[in-house]
CSV table of C-alpha atoms in Angstrom, one decimal:
chain,number,residue,atom,x,y,z
A,155,ARG,CA,0.0,0.0,0.0
A,156,GLY,CA,1.0,3.6,-0.2
A,157,PHE,CA,2.9,5.8,2.1
A,158,SER,CA,3.8,9.4,3.0
A,159,LEU,CA,7.2,11.0,3.2
A,160,TYR,CA,7.6,13.7,5.8
A,161,SER,CA,10.1,15.4,8.0
A,162,PRO,CA,10.5,13.8,11.5
A,163,THR,CA,11.7,17.1,13.0
A,164,ALA,CA,10.8,20.7,12.8
A,165,GLY,CA,11.0,22.2,9.3
A,166,THR,CA,10.7,20.6,6.0
A,167,SER,CA,13.2,18.0,4.8
A,168,THR,CA,14.3,17.6,1.2
A,169,LEU,CA,14.4,14.4,-0.9
A,170,THR,CA,17.0,14.7,-3.7
A,171,PHE,CA,16.8,12.6,-6.9
A,172,ASP,CA,20.4,12.3,-8.2
A,173,VAL,CA,21.5,9.3,-10.2
A,174,SER,CA,24.8,8.4,-11.8
A,175,SER,CA,23.2,7.9,-15.3
A,176,GLY,CA,19.9,8.1,-17.0
A,177,ASN,CA,16.8,9.3,-15.1
A,178,ALA,CA,15.6,8.6,-11.6
A,179,SER,CA,12.3,6.7,-11.3
A,180,ILE,CA,9.5,6.0,-8.9
A,181,ASN,CA,6.6,3.5,-9.3
A,182,ALA,CA,3.3,4.1,-7.4
A,183,GLY,CA,0.1,2.2,-7.4
A,184,SER,CA,1.4,-0.8,-9.3
A,185,THR,CA,-0.9,-3.2,-7.5
A,186,ALA,CA,-4.7,-3.1,-7.2
A,187,GLN,CA,-4.9,-1.5,-3.8
A,188,ASP,CA,-6.7,1.5,-2.3
A,189,ASN,CA,-4.4,4.1,-1.0
A,190,GLY,CA,-1.7,2.7,-3.2
A,191,GLY,CA,0.2,5.9,-3.9
A,192,ILE,CA,2.9,8.2,-2.5
A,193,ILE,CA,2.5,11.6,-0.8
A,194,PHE,CA,5.6,13.8,-0.8
A,195,ASP,CA,5.2,16.0,2.3
A,196,VAL,CA,8.9,16.9,1.9
A,197,ASN,CA,10.6,19.2,-0.6
A,198,VAL,CA,11.8,17.5,-3.7
A,199,ALA,CA,15.0,18.4,-5.5
A,200,LEU,CA,15.5,17.2,-9.1
A,201,ASN,CA,19.2,17.0,-9.8
A,202,ASP,CA,18.2,14.6,-12.6
A,203,SER,CA,14.9,14.1,-14.4
A,204,LEU,CA,12.3,11.9,-12.7
A,205,ASP,CA,10.3,9.1,-14.5
A,206,ALA,CA,7.1,8.7,-12.5
A,207,PHE,CA,4.8,5.7,-13.2
A,208,VAL,CA,1.3,5.3,-11.7
A,209,GLU,CA,-0.6,2.3,-13.0
A,210,LYS,CA,-4.2,3.5,-12.5
A,211,VAL,CA,-6.4,5.3,-10.1
A,212,TYR,CA,-7.8,3.4,-7.1
A,213,GLY,CA,-9.7,4.6,-4.1
A,214,GLY,CA,-8.5,6.4,-1.0
A,215,GLY,CA,-6.8,9.6,-0.2
A,216,ARG,CA,-3.3,8.3,-0.9
A,217,THR,CA,-3.9,7.6,-4.6
A,218,GLY,CA,-1.3,8.3,-7.2
A,219,ILE,CA,1.7,10.6,-6.6
A,220,ILE,CA,1.1,13.9,-4.7
A,221,PHE,CA,3.6,16.7,-4.3
A,222,ASN,CA,2.6,18.9,-1.4
A,223,GLU,CA,5.8,20.8,-0.9
A,224,ILE,CA,8.2,22.7,-3.3
A,225,VAL,CA,9.8,20.8,-6.2
A,226,SER,CA,13.0,22.4,-7.4
A,227,GLY,CA,16.1,21.6,-9.5
A,228,THR,CA,17.0,21.3,-13.2
A,229,GLY,CA,15.3,18.0,-14.0
A,230,ALA,CA,12.0,17.2,-15.7
A,231,ILE,CA,9.1,15.1,-14.5
A,232,ASN,CA,8.0,12.5,-17.0
A,233,LYS,CA,4.5,11.1,-16.1
A,234,THR,CA,3.4,7.7,-17.4
A,235,GLY,CA,0.7,5.2,-16.5
A,236,ALA,CA,-3.0,5.8,-16.3
A,237,GLY,CA,-3.1,7.0,-12.7
A,238,LEU,CA,-3.0,10.5,-11.4
A,239,MET,CA,-0.3,13.0,-10.2
A,240,ARG,CA,-1.1,16.1,-8.2
A,241,PHE,CA,0.8,19.2,-7.4
A,242,SER,CA,-0.8,20.9,-4.4
A,243,GLY,CA,-0.2,22.3,-1.0
A,244,THR,CA,0.5,25.8,0.3
A,245,ALA,CA,4.3,25.8,0.3
A,246,GLY,CA,4.7,28.1,-2.7
A,247,SER,CA,5.6,27.8,-6.4
A,248,ASN,CA,7.6,24.9,-7.7
A,249,THR,CA,10.8,26.1,-9.4
A,250,PHE,CA,12.0,23.0,-11.3
A,251,SER,CA,13.1,24.0,-14.8
A,252,GLY,CA,13.2,20.7,-16.8
A,253,GLY,CA,9.5,20.8,-17.6
A,254,VAL,CA,6.6,18.3,-17.3
A,255,ASN,CA,5.9,15.6,-19.9
A,256,ILE,CA,2.6,13.7,-19.6
A,257,SER,CA,2.2,10.7,-21.9
A,258,ASP,CA,-0.6,8.9,-19.9
A,259,GLY,CA,-2.9,9.6,-17.0
A,260,THR,CA,-4.0,12.9,-15.5
A,261,VAL,CA,-1.9,15.6,-13.8
A,262,TYR,CA,-3.7,18.0,-11.6
A,263,ALA,CA,-2.3,21.5,-11.0
A,264,ASP,CA,-3.9,22.7,-7.7
A,265,LYS,CA,-1.7,25.7,-7.0
A,266,ASN,CA,0.0,28.6,-8.6
A,267,GLY,CA,3.5,27.7,-10.0
A,268,ALA,CA,2.5,24.0,-9.9
A,269,LEU,CA,4.3,23.0,-13.1
A,270,GLY,CA,7.6,24.7,-12.6
A,271,THR,CA,9.2,27.0,-15.1
A,272,GLY,CA,9.8,24.7,-18.1
A,273,THR,CA,7.9,23.5,-21.1
A,274,VAL,CA,4.8,21.5,-20.5
A,275,SER,CA,3.9,18.6,-22.9
A,276,VAL,CA,0.7,16.6,-22.8
A,277,ALA,CA,0.9,14.0,-25.6
A,278,GLN,CA,-0.9,10.7,-26.1
A,279,SER,CA,1.6,7.8,-26.4
A,280,ALA,CA,-0.8,5.2,-27.7
A,281,VAL,CA,-4.3,4.7,-29.1
A,282,ASP,CA,-5.7,4.1,-25.6
A,283,THR,CA,-3.7,6.4,-23.4
A,284,THR,CA,-5.4,9.2,-21.4
A,285,ALA,CA,-2.8,12.0,-21.2
A,286,ALA,CA,-4.5,15.0,-19.6
A,287,LEU,CA,-3.8,18.1,-17.6
A,288,GLU,CA,-6.4,19.8,-15.3
A,289,ILE,CA,-5.9,23.3,-13.8
A,290,SER,CA,-8.1,23.8,-10.8
A,291,THR,CA,-10.5,26.6,-9.9
A,292,GLY,CA,-8.7,29.5,-8.2
A,293,VAL,CA,-5.3,28.7,-9.9
A,294,THR,CA,-4.2,31.6,-12.0
A,295,ASP,CA,-0.6,30.7,-12.9
A,296,ALA,CA,0.0,27.0,-12.9
A,297,ILE,CA,2.2,27.2,-16.0
A,298,SER,CA,5.0,29.7,-16.3
A,299,ASP,CA,4.1,32.7,-18.4
A,300,SER,CA,7.3,32.2,-20.4
A,301,ALA,CA,6.7,28.5,-21.0
A,302,LEU,CA,5.5,26.6,-24.1
A,303,LEU,CA,2.6,24.2,-24.1
A,304,TYR,CA,2.6,21.2,-26.5
A,305,LEU,CA,-0.6,19.2,-26.9
A,306,GLY,CA,-0.2,16.0,-28.9
A,307,SER,CA,-2.6,13.4,-30.3
A,308,PHE,CA,-2.0,9.8,-31.3
A,309,GLY,CA,-2.8,9.2,-34.9
A,310,GLY,CA,-4.9,12.4,-35.0
A,311,THR,CA,-7.7,10.5,-33.2
A,312,ASN,CA,-6.8,10.2,-29.6
A,313,PHE,CA,-6.3,13.8,-28.4
A,314,SER,CA,-4.7,14.9,-25.2
A,315,THR,CA,-6.7,17.4,-23.3
A,316,ILE,CA,-6.3,20.3,-20.9
A,317,THR,CA,-9.2,21.1,-18.6
A,318,LEU,CA,-9.4,24.7,-17.5
A,319,ALA,CA,-11.7,25.1,-14.5
A,320,ASP,CA,-14.2,27.9,-14.1
A,321,GLY,CA,-12.4,31.3,-13.7
A,322,VAL,CA,-9.0,30.0,-14.9
A,323,ASN,CA,-7.1,32.3,-17.3
A,324,GLU,CA,-3.7,30.7,-17.8
A,325,THR,CA,-1.1,32.7,-19.7
A,326,ILE,CA,1.7,31.0,-21.8
A,327,ALA,CA,4.2,32.0,-24.4
A,328,GLY,CA,3.3,29.5,-27.1
A,329,LEU,CA,0.8,26.8,-28.0
A,330,TYR,CA,1.4,23.8,-30.2
A,331,PHE,CA,-1.0,21.2,-31.6
A,332,ASP,CA,0.9,18.2,-32.9
A,333,ASN,CA,4.0,20.4,-33.1
A,334,VAL,CA,2.2,23.0,-35.2
A,335,LEU,CA,2.4,26.5,-33.7
A,336,GLN,CA,-1.0,28.1,-33.0
A,337,ALA,CA,-2.1,31.7,-33.1
A,338,ALA,CA,-1.8,34.1,-30.2
A,339,GLY,CA,-5.0,34.9,-28.4
A,340,THR,CA,-7.4,33.1,-26.1
A,341,TRP,CA,-8.1,29.4,-26.4
A,342,GLY,CA,-10.7,27.1,-24.8
A,343,ALA,CA,-13.6,24.8,-25.2
A,344,THR,CA,-17.0,25.8,-26.5
A,345,GLY,CA,-18.7,28.0,-23.9
A,346,SER,CA,-15.5,29.4,-22.5
A,347,GLY,CA,-15.8,32.7,-24.4
A,348,ALA,CA,-12.3,32.2,-25.9
A,349,THR,CA,-11.5,33.7,-29.3
A,350,PHE,CA,-10.4,30.2,-30.6
A,351,THR,CA,-12.4,27.2,-29.5
A,352,ASN,CA,-11.5,23.6,-29.9
A,353,ASP,CA,-13.2,20.7,-28.1
A,354,ASP,CA,-10.7,18.1,-29.2
A,355,TRP,CA,-7.9,19.7,-27.0
A,356,PHE,CA,-9.8,21.7,-24.4
A,357,SER,CA,-12.5,21.2,-21.8
A,358,GLY,CA,-14.0,23.4,-19.0
A,359,THR,CA,-15.1,27.0,-19.0
A,360,GLY,CA,-11.7,28.6,-18.3
A,361,VAL,CA,-9.4,30.0,-21.0
A,362,LEU,CA,-5.7,29.8,-22.1
A,363,THR,CA,-4.1,33.1,-23.2
A,364,VAL,CA,-1.2,32.9,-25.6
A,365,ILE,CA,1.0,35.9,-25.4
A,366,PRO,CA,4.3,35.2,-27.2
A,367,GLU,CA,7.5,36.3,-25.4
A,368,PRO,CA,9.6,38.9,-27.3
A,369,GLY,CA,12.1,36.1,-28.2
A,370,THR,CA,9.3,34.2,-29.8
A,371,TYR,CA,8.4,37.2,-32.0
A,372,ALA,CA,12.1,37.5,-33.0
A,373,MET,CA,12.2,33.8,-34.0
A,374,LEU,CA,9.0,34.1,-36.1
A,375,PHE,CA,10.3,37.3,-37.7
A,376,GLY,CA,13.6,35.5,-38.6
A,377,LEU,CA,11.7,32.6,-40.1
A,378,CYS,CA,9.6,34.9,-42.2
A,379,ALA,CA,12.7,36.8,-43.4
A,380,LEU,CA,14.4,33.6,-44.4
A,381,SER,CA,11.3,32.5,-46.3
A,382,TYR,CA,11.1,35.8,-48.1
A,383,LEU,CA,14.8,35.6,-49.1
A,384,ALA,CA,14.2,32.0,-50.4
A,385,ILE,CA,11.2,33.1,-52.4
A,386,LYS,CA,13.1,36.1,-53.8
A,387,ARG,CA,16.1,33.9,-54.8
A,388,ARG,CA,13.8,31.5,-56.6
A,389,ALA,CA,12.1,34.4,-58.4
A,390,MET,CA,15.5,35.7,-59.7
């Protein structure tokens, strides 16, 4: 069954993931048991990326993998398995910079700064995976404003989804569907009031606001300039 990690003395301890090669890994809920997950009531430092597998969602309060304190470091979190992962608590924003990659199961962002400062990717890895991200009511900044969000389907039929709860207006620097850059503006599901609606990728009544960073504008300008020169050369 599952367990909690916590500091036995005053203050909050830190669990550091640091391996000699490859990625660190944890496995939660690999047997059909209620309360089969792990609660991190300690800070987590990612000196290396962390591969986190949760087989499926069972009952009980200790289901899946739950980070209740601050996650820091340079590593990424790679979520696999149909179970859930949750970033919650009141300890403040997570600062890990490697990004979050979700290829199966649901990740819940229950606090501001939940997903760190890096790129967020929610991409189906098979025809029957359930890769999804849910941003809870009251959370205004789960994804860094300077981060990119990639949503990916499997075969153009099994779409990953981002659920934006009521009142959510999440700002990001760039949005991609199957690696294709989308327009700046507001995005959401039908009924969200967003300028661009798409019910394959979005659900809920909240919105996602894409405001490209200056560096993104410079990159796009450079690509346009290169395209213009190429066309001009062909014309000559």
